[in-house]
Tab-separated table of C-alpha atoms in Angstrom:
chain	number	residue	atom	x	y	z
A	1	MET	CA	9.641	-12.146	4.475
A	2	VAL	CA	9.081	-8.638	2.540
A	3	SER	CA	6.020	-6.951	3.714
A	4	SER	CA	2.981	-6.073	0.562
A	5	PRO	CA	3.241	-2.864	2.054
A	6	HIS	CA	7.186	-2.870	1.614
A	7	GLU	CA	7.039	-3.936	-2.166
A	8	ALA	CA	4.091	-1.776	-2.686
A	9	MET	CA	6.020	1.467	-1.949
A	10	HIS	CA	8.580	1.144	-3.838
A	11	ARG	CA	7.356	-0.657	-6.544
A	12	ILE	CA	4.864	1.465	-7.330
A	13	PHE	CA	8.224	4.038	-8.847
A	14	GLN	CA	8.682	1.196	-11.249
A	15	GLU	CA	5.491	0.872	-12.787
A	16	TYR	CA	5.600	5.127	-12.236
A	17	PRO	CA	9.259	6.409	-13.128
A	18	GLY	CA	7.680	9.915	-13.391
A	19	LEU	CA	5.792	9.454	-10.337
A	20	PHE	CA	9.402	11.027	-7.982
A	21	SER	CA	9.055	14.030	-10.566
A	22	ARG	CA	5.622	15.275	-8.423
A	23	VAL	CA	6.987	13.176	-5.046
A	24	SER	CA	10.023	15.783	-5.383
A	25	GLU	CA	7.825	18.603	-5.943
A	26	VAL	CA	6.132	17.848	-2.454
A	27	LEU	CA	8.847	17.578	-0.341
A	28	GLY	CA	10.117	20.687	-2.271
A	29	VAL	CA	12.810	20.015	-3.293
A	30	ASP	CA	13.015	21.463	-7.182
A	31	ILE	CA	13.894	18.166	-9.045
A	32	PRO	CA	13.326	18.645	-12.935
A	33	PRO	CA	10.883	16.887	-14.247
A	34	PRO	CA	12.829	12.799	-16.079
A	35	THR	CA	12.507	13.088	-19.927
A	36	SER	CA	12.884	9.083	-19.456
A	37	ALA	CA	13.240	6.042	-16.801
A	38	THR	CA	15.741	3.405	-17.082
A	39	ALA	CA	14.971	0.452	-14.071
A	40	LEU	CA	17.766	-0.493	-13.008
A	41	PRO	CA	19.950	-3.678	-11.415
A	42	THR	CA	18.951	-3.918	-7.824
A	43	ASP	CA	21.627	-5.701	-6.336
A	44	LEU	CA	24.110	-4.603	-4.685
A	45	THR	CA	26.553	-7.204	-4.592
A	46	GLU	CA	30.086	-7.102	-4.662
A	47	ALA	CA	32.644	-9.577	-5.593
A	48	ARG	CA	33.219	-10.736	-1.923
A	49	PRO	CA	30.419	-12.439	-0.372
A	50	VAL	CA	28.338	-9.213	0.396
A	51	GLU	CA	24.785	-8.494	-0.225
A	52	ARG	CA	23.197	-6.054	-0.554
A	53	ARG	CA	20.065	-4.399	-2.164
A	54	VAL	CA	18.310	-1.618	-2.896
A	55	ASP	CA	14.662	-1.602	-3.193
A	56	THR	CA	14.069	0.120	-5.968
A	57	LEU	CA	16.773	1.300	-8.382
A	58	LEU	CA	15.983	4.027	-11.850
A	59	ARG	CA	18.198	6.107	-14.120
A	60	ILE	CA	16.754	9.407	-14.405
A	61	GLU	CA	17.341	11.223	-17.548
A	62	THR	CA	16.454	14.368	-17.541
A	63	GLU	CA	16.539	17.660	-20.385
A	64	HIS	CA	18.112	20.254	-18.760
A	65	ASP	CA	20.356	18.297	-16.361
A	66	GLY	CA	21.396	15.378	-17.082
A	67	PRO	CA	20.871	12.174	-15.939
A	68	PHE	CA	20.892	11.222	-12.307
A	69	VAL	CA	19.993	7.930	-9.956
A	70	LEU	CA	17.067	7.040	-7.789
A	71	ALA	CA	17.914	5.060	-5.276
A	72	ILE	CA	14.095	4.050	-3.976
A	73	GLU	CA	13.764	2.823	-0.223
A	74	ALA	CA	10.667	1.376	0.877
A	75	GLN	CA	10.856	1.327	5.557
A	76	GLY	CA	8.140	-0.250	7.961
A	77	LYS	CA	10.310	0.514	10.780
A	78	LYS	CA	13.334	1.939	12.370
A	79	ASP	CA	16.630	-0.579	11.356
A	80	PRO	CA	20.200	0.668	12.872
A	81	ARG	CA	21.552	-1.281	10.393
A	82	LYS	CA	20.085	1.301	7.908
A	83	THR	CA	23.388	3.573	8.861
A	84	ALA	CA	25.514	1.638	7.546
A	85	SER	CA	24.042	-0.090	4.326
A	86	TRP	CA	22.739	3.772	2.760
A	87	PRO	CA	25.690	5.318	2.920
A	88	TYR	CA	26.853	2.497	1.016
A	89	TYR	CA	24.537	2.218	-1.582
A	90	VAL	CA	24.730	5.945	-2.348
A	91	SER	CA	28.126	5.258	-1.946
A	92	TYR	CA	28.669	2.500	-4.366
A	93	LEU	CA	26.045	3.684	-6.686
A	94	HIS	CA	27.898	7.317	-7.492
A	95	ASN	CA	31.224	4.837	-7.891
A	96	ARG	CA	29.073	2.482	-10.255
A	97	TYR	CA	28.001	4.966	-12.850
A	98	GLY	CA	29.553	8.270	-12.315
A	99	LEU	CA	25.821	9.672	-11.901
A	100	PRO	CA	24.608	11.916	-8.959
A	101	VAL	CA	22.532	9.822	-6.754
A	102	LEU	CA	19.459	10.454	-4.710
A	103	LEU	CA	18.021	8.397	-2.330
A	104	LEU	CA	13.850	8.331	-1.155
A	105	VAL	CA	12.567	6.474	1.697
A	106	VAL	CA	9.266	5.718	1.640
A	107	CYS	CA	7.296	4.627	5.376
A	108	GLN	CA	3.797	4.037	6.457
A	109	ASP	CA	4.250	5.691	9.665
A	110	GLN	CA	5.323	9.613	11.072
A	111	ALA	CA	7.583	7.808	13.721
A	112	THR	CA	9.601	6.082	10.774
A	113	ALA	CA	9.664	9.093	9.038
A	114	GLU	CA	11.492	11.408	10.996
A	115	TRP	CA	14.187	8.687	12.281
A	116	ALA	CA	14.892	8.273	8.454
A	117	ALA	CA	15.266	11.526	7.982
A	118	ARG	CA	17.926	12.343	10.241
A	119	PRO	CA	21.380	12.646	8.695
A	120	ILE	CA	23.911	9.791	8.492
A	121	SER	CA	27.692	11.396	9.499
A	122	ILE	CA	30.695	9.246	8.638
A	123	GLY	CA	33.758	10.627	9.952
A	124	VAL	CA	35.644	12.004	14.097
A	125	ARG	CA	33.451	14.596	15.901
A	126	GLN	CA	35.957	17.374	14.492
A	127	TRP	CA	34.454	16.364	10.530
A	128	GLN	CA	32.895	15.178	8.787
A	129	THR	CA	33.564	13.015	5.888
A	130	LEU	CA	30.126	12.180	4.573
A	131	THR	CA	27.056	13.018	5.434
A	132	LEU	CA	24.080	11.362	4.133
A	133	ASN	CA	20.411	13.629	3.746
A	134	PRO	CA	17.796	10.535	3.125
A	135	LEU	CA	15.206	12.740	0.790
A	136	VAL	CA	11.909	10.965	2.884
A	137	ALA	CA	7.882	10.667	2.079
A	138	GLY	CA	5.652	9.169	4.552
A	139	PRO	CA	2.438	10.102	6.307
A	140	HIS	CA	3.864	13.921	7.628
A	141	ASN	CA	4.305	15.203	3.925
A	142	MET	CA	2.124	13.583	1.290
A	143	PRO	CA	-1.187	15.306	0.394
A	144	VAL	CA	-4.082	13.529	1.599
A	145	ILE	CA	-6.192	13.582	-1.528
A	146	THR	CA	-9.724	13.799	-0.587
A	147	ASP	CA	-10.591	15.847	-4.710
A	148	VAL	CA	-11.819	14.060	-6.791
A	149	ALA	CA	-10.926	15.705	-9.407
A	150	GLU	CA	-7.221	16.235	-8.243
A	151	ALA	CA	-6.666	12.344	-7.739
A	152	ARG	CA	-7.674	12.070	-11.521
A	153	LYS	CA	-4.695	14.834	-12.183
A	154	ASP	CA	-2.326	12.205	-11.026
A	155	LEU	CA	-3.538	8.684	-10.150
A	156	ALA	CA	0.124	7.805	-9.527
A	157	LEU	CA	0.621	10.258	-7.171
A	158	ALA	CA	-3.165	9.564	-5.070
A	159	THR	CA	-2.081	5.698	-4.889
A	160	LEU	CA	1.050	6.777	-3.208
A	161	ALA	CA	-0.564	8.772	-1.226
A	162	ALA	CA	-3.370	6.565	-0.008
A	163	ILE	CA	-0.366	3.523	0.946
A	164	THR	CA	1.134	6.131	2.510
A	165	HIS	CA	-2.067	7.439	5.054
A	166	ALA	CA	-2.801	3.443	5.166
A	167	ASP	CA	-3.272	4.547	9.204
A	168	ASN	CA	-4.493	7.814	8.926
A	169	PRO	CA	-8.341	8.122	10.917
A	170	ASP	CA	-9.915	9.558	7.272
A	171	VAL	CA	-8.019	6.516	5.371
A	172	GLY	CA	-12.242	6.336	4.058
A	173	ALA	CA	-11.833	9.197	2.277
A	174	ILE	CA	-9.034	9.216	0.363
A	175	LEU	CA	-9.761	4.980	-0.222
A	176	LYS	CA	-13.556	6.421	-1.660
A	177	THR	CA	-11.641	9.152	-3.711
A	178	LEU	CA	-9.611	6.777	-5.066
A	179	SER	CA	-12.058	4.799	-5.870
A	180	VAL	CA	-14.092	7.143	-7.694
A	181	ALA	CA	-11.389	8.774	-9.066
A	182	LEU	CA	-10.905	5.171	-10.880
A	183	ARG	CA	-14.506	5.100	-12.813
A	184	ASP	CA	-14.267	5.184	-16.940
A	185	THR	CA	-10.559	4.581	-16.553
A	186	PRO	CA	-8.823	2.544	-18.972
A	187	GLU	CA	-8.681	-1.103	-17.729
A	188	ALA	CA	-4.769	-0.805	-18.755
A	189	ILE	CA	-4.146	1.992	-16.092
A	190	ALA	CA	-6.679	0.926	-13.727
A	191	ASP	CA	-5.804	-2.187	-13.162
A	192	PRO	CA	-2.271	-1.509	-11.142
A	193	ILE	CA	-3.341	0.818	-9.541
A	194	VAL	CA	-5.941	-1.560	-7.488
A	195	GLU	CA	-3.164	-3.925	-6.744
A	196	LEU	CA	-0.332	-1.837	-5.443
A	197	THR	CA	-3.373	-0.014	-3.422
A	198	ALA	CA	-4.385	-3.318	-2.071
A	199	GLN	CA	-0.342	-4.550	-1.551
A	200	GLY	CA	0.233	-1.283	-0.131
A	201	LEU	CA	-2.448	-1.719	2.726
A	202	GLY	CA	-0.978	-5.379	3.832
A	203	ASN	CA	-3.634	-6.655	6.281
A	204	ARG	CA	-4.775	-3.360	7.686
A	205	PRO	CA	-8.648	-2.850	8.170
A	206	ALA	CA	-8.193	0.144	5.527
A	207	ALA	CA	-7.295	-3.692	3.088
A	208	GLN	CA	-11.037	-4.790	3.732
A	209	GLN	CA	-12.476	-1.417	3.071
A	210	TRP	CA	-10.057	-0.676	-0.034
A	211	ARG	CA	-11.441	-4.468	-1.336
A	212	ASN	CA	-15.719	-3.408	-0.419
A	213	LEU	CA	-15.440	-0.660	-2.000
A	214	VAL	CA	-13.038	-1.817	-5.463
A	215	ALA	CA	-15.921	-4.260	-5.076
A	216	LEU	CA	-18.431	-1.309	-5.916
A	217	ASP	CA	-16.597	1.040	-7.851
A	218	THR	CA	-14.665	-0.595	-10.422
A	219	SER	CA	-16.548	-3.437	-10.575
A	220	PHE	CA	-16.179	-3.778	-14.691
A	221	TYR	CA	-12.221	-4.120	-13.925
A	222	LYS	CA	-10.857	-8.041	-15.361
A	223	SER	CA	-7.478	-8.405	-13.542
A	224	PHE	CA	-6.981	-10.782	-11.228
A	225	MET	CA	-6.342	-8.899	-8.360
A	226	SER	CA	-9.388	-6.825	-8.675
A	227	GLU	CA	-11.595	-9.975	-9.718
A	228	GLU	CA	-10.845	-11.416	-6.289
A	229	ILE	CA	-11.604	-8.722	-4.356
A	230	ARG	CA	-14.895	-8.449	-6.301
A	231	ASP	CA	-15.552	-11.848	-5.359
A	232	GLU	CA	-14.791	-11.351	-2.099
A	233	GLY	CA	-17.440	-7.761	-1.414
A	234	ARG	CA	-19.925	-10.518	-3.849
A	235	ALA	CA	-19.558	-12.866	-0.158
A	236	LYS	CA	-18.721	-10.139	2.238
A	237	GLY	CA	-22.920	-8.944	0.558
A	238	ARG	CA	-24.381	-11.944	0.727
A	239	ALA	CA	-23.522	-12.693	3.948
A	240	GLU	CA	-24.932	-10.115	5.193
A	241	ALA	CA	-27.898	-10.464	3.409
A	242	ARG	CA	-28.972	-13.430	5.348
A	243	ALA	CA	-27.866	-12.863	8.819
A	244	GLU	CA	-30.503	-9.996	8.079
A	245	ASP	CA	-33.122	-12.057	6.897
A	246	LEU	CA	-32.353	-14.470	9.873
A	247	LEU	CA	-32.380	-11.981	12.450
A	248	LEU	CA	-35.946	-11.391	11.346
A	249	VAL	CA	-37.212	-14.336	10.832
A	250	LEU	CA	-36.178	-15.258	14.399
A	251	GLU	CA	-37.633	-11.934	16.297
A	252	ALA	CA	-40.994	-12.221	13.810
A	253	ARG	CA	-41.101	-16.429	15.610
A	254	GLY	CA	-40.328	-14.985	18.731
A	255	ILE	CA	-37.175	-16.501	19.898
A	256	ALA	CA	-34.462	-14.381	21.493
A	257	LEU	CA	-31.094	-13.793	21.175
A	258	ALA	CA	-28.589	-12.741	23.902
A	259	ASP	CA	-26.365	-10.321	22.667
A	260	GLU	CA	-23.156	-12.960	22.084
A	261	THR	CA	-25.621	-15.165	20.888
A	262	ARG	CA	-26.683	-11.841	17.582
A	263	GLU	CA	-22.855	-10.452	17.664
A	264	LYS	CA	-22.394	-15.121	15.838
A	265	ILE	CA	-24.321	-14.125	14.385
A	266	THR	CA	-23.343	-10.809	12.357
A	267	CYS	CA	-19.743	-11.486	12.570
A	268	CYS	CA	-20.548	-15.049	10.411
A	269	ASP	CA	-19.157	-14.497	7.089
A	270	ASP	CA	-19.786	-17.203	5.511
A	271	PRO	CA	-23.671	-17.378	3.091
A	272	GLN	CA	-23.394	-21.023	2.756
A	273	LEU	CA	-23.283	-21.516	6.984
A	274	LEU	CA	-26.159	-18.716	7.373
A	275	ARG	CA	-27.888	-20.885	5.285
A	276	GLN	CA	-28.225	-23.205	6.973
A	277	TRP	CA	-29.221	-21.741	10.089
A	278	LEU	CA	-32.021	-19.680	8.037
A	279	ASN	CA	-33.580	-22.452	7.109
A	280	ARG	CA	-34.021	-23.838	10.657
A	281	ALA	CA	-35.110	-20.567	12.466
A	282	ALA	CA	-37.043	-21.529	10.085
A	283	THR	CA	-38.621	-24.560	12.365
A	284	ALA	CA	-36.818	-23.935	15.382
A	285	ALA	CA	-38.495	-23.611	17.880
A	286	THR	CA	-35.852	-22.537	20.446
A	287	ILE	CA	-32.103	-20.853	19.039
A	288	GLU	CA	-30.507	-24.315	20.367
A	289	GLU	CA	-32.340	-25.603	17.236
A	290	VAL	CA	-31.260	-22.921	14.886
A	291	PHE	CA	-27.434	-24.405	15.480
A	292	THR	CA	-27.594	-28.174	15.844
A	293	GLY	CA	-25.174	-30.259	14.622
A	294	GLU	CA	-21.944	-27.660	15.530
């Protein structure tokens, strides 16, 4: 099953085809800025029953250097099968379109990025017939953007950078910068950024940080994902407030709490259940009476 981060790492180039020009600049490769970009079919299956699909495929037009084909692969882990499929992709695309082909691999961890960057050679020991050099973007070379002005200057690059740094210990600051940069940004621009970032973070702890930030910093957005994120943030806020009220009531009434009971209260994310406990706490003589009926 294809994961959300996998989808976000390549789909962002479909949403913002010009992003590759800035990514190549970050990676130290002199690729001219595109004048236009066209999405191409990603199905590379031949007439014989061998199915091969690249994640995202774009035809990039440039002003002076002519067009080229950009194949983008999102890679979540090392996969030995890619040493066979990636050279196939490049050879097939070169043959099909008659254009130069670039392969960009986007990763979220350094070990996978280092593996993906290794040249893939086909031939014999004495002579390599074909050598493939993937261009790799990942946490080892994408910028850590914690300056709001820098993020606003290029929101697409800031989004990709945040996704590739999903496991960075400072991801909270990175996401906060992006959320603040989205303030006062038109809805049509902000909505894809909000959703791609949430998708790219997958089920990591940083995903909940992003949802909380969006609930606070981008509460005016109307997209489905933004609405969902905002609703979750509100529910979490209500739960935290009721948990705090419950603890205060129990303390005021002199009801002692074991550490595990206190943790049970503070970790509860159901505002309705916390409300029931709070109502019982007003008259309960013991903590057991608060949790009656469970």
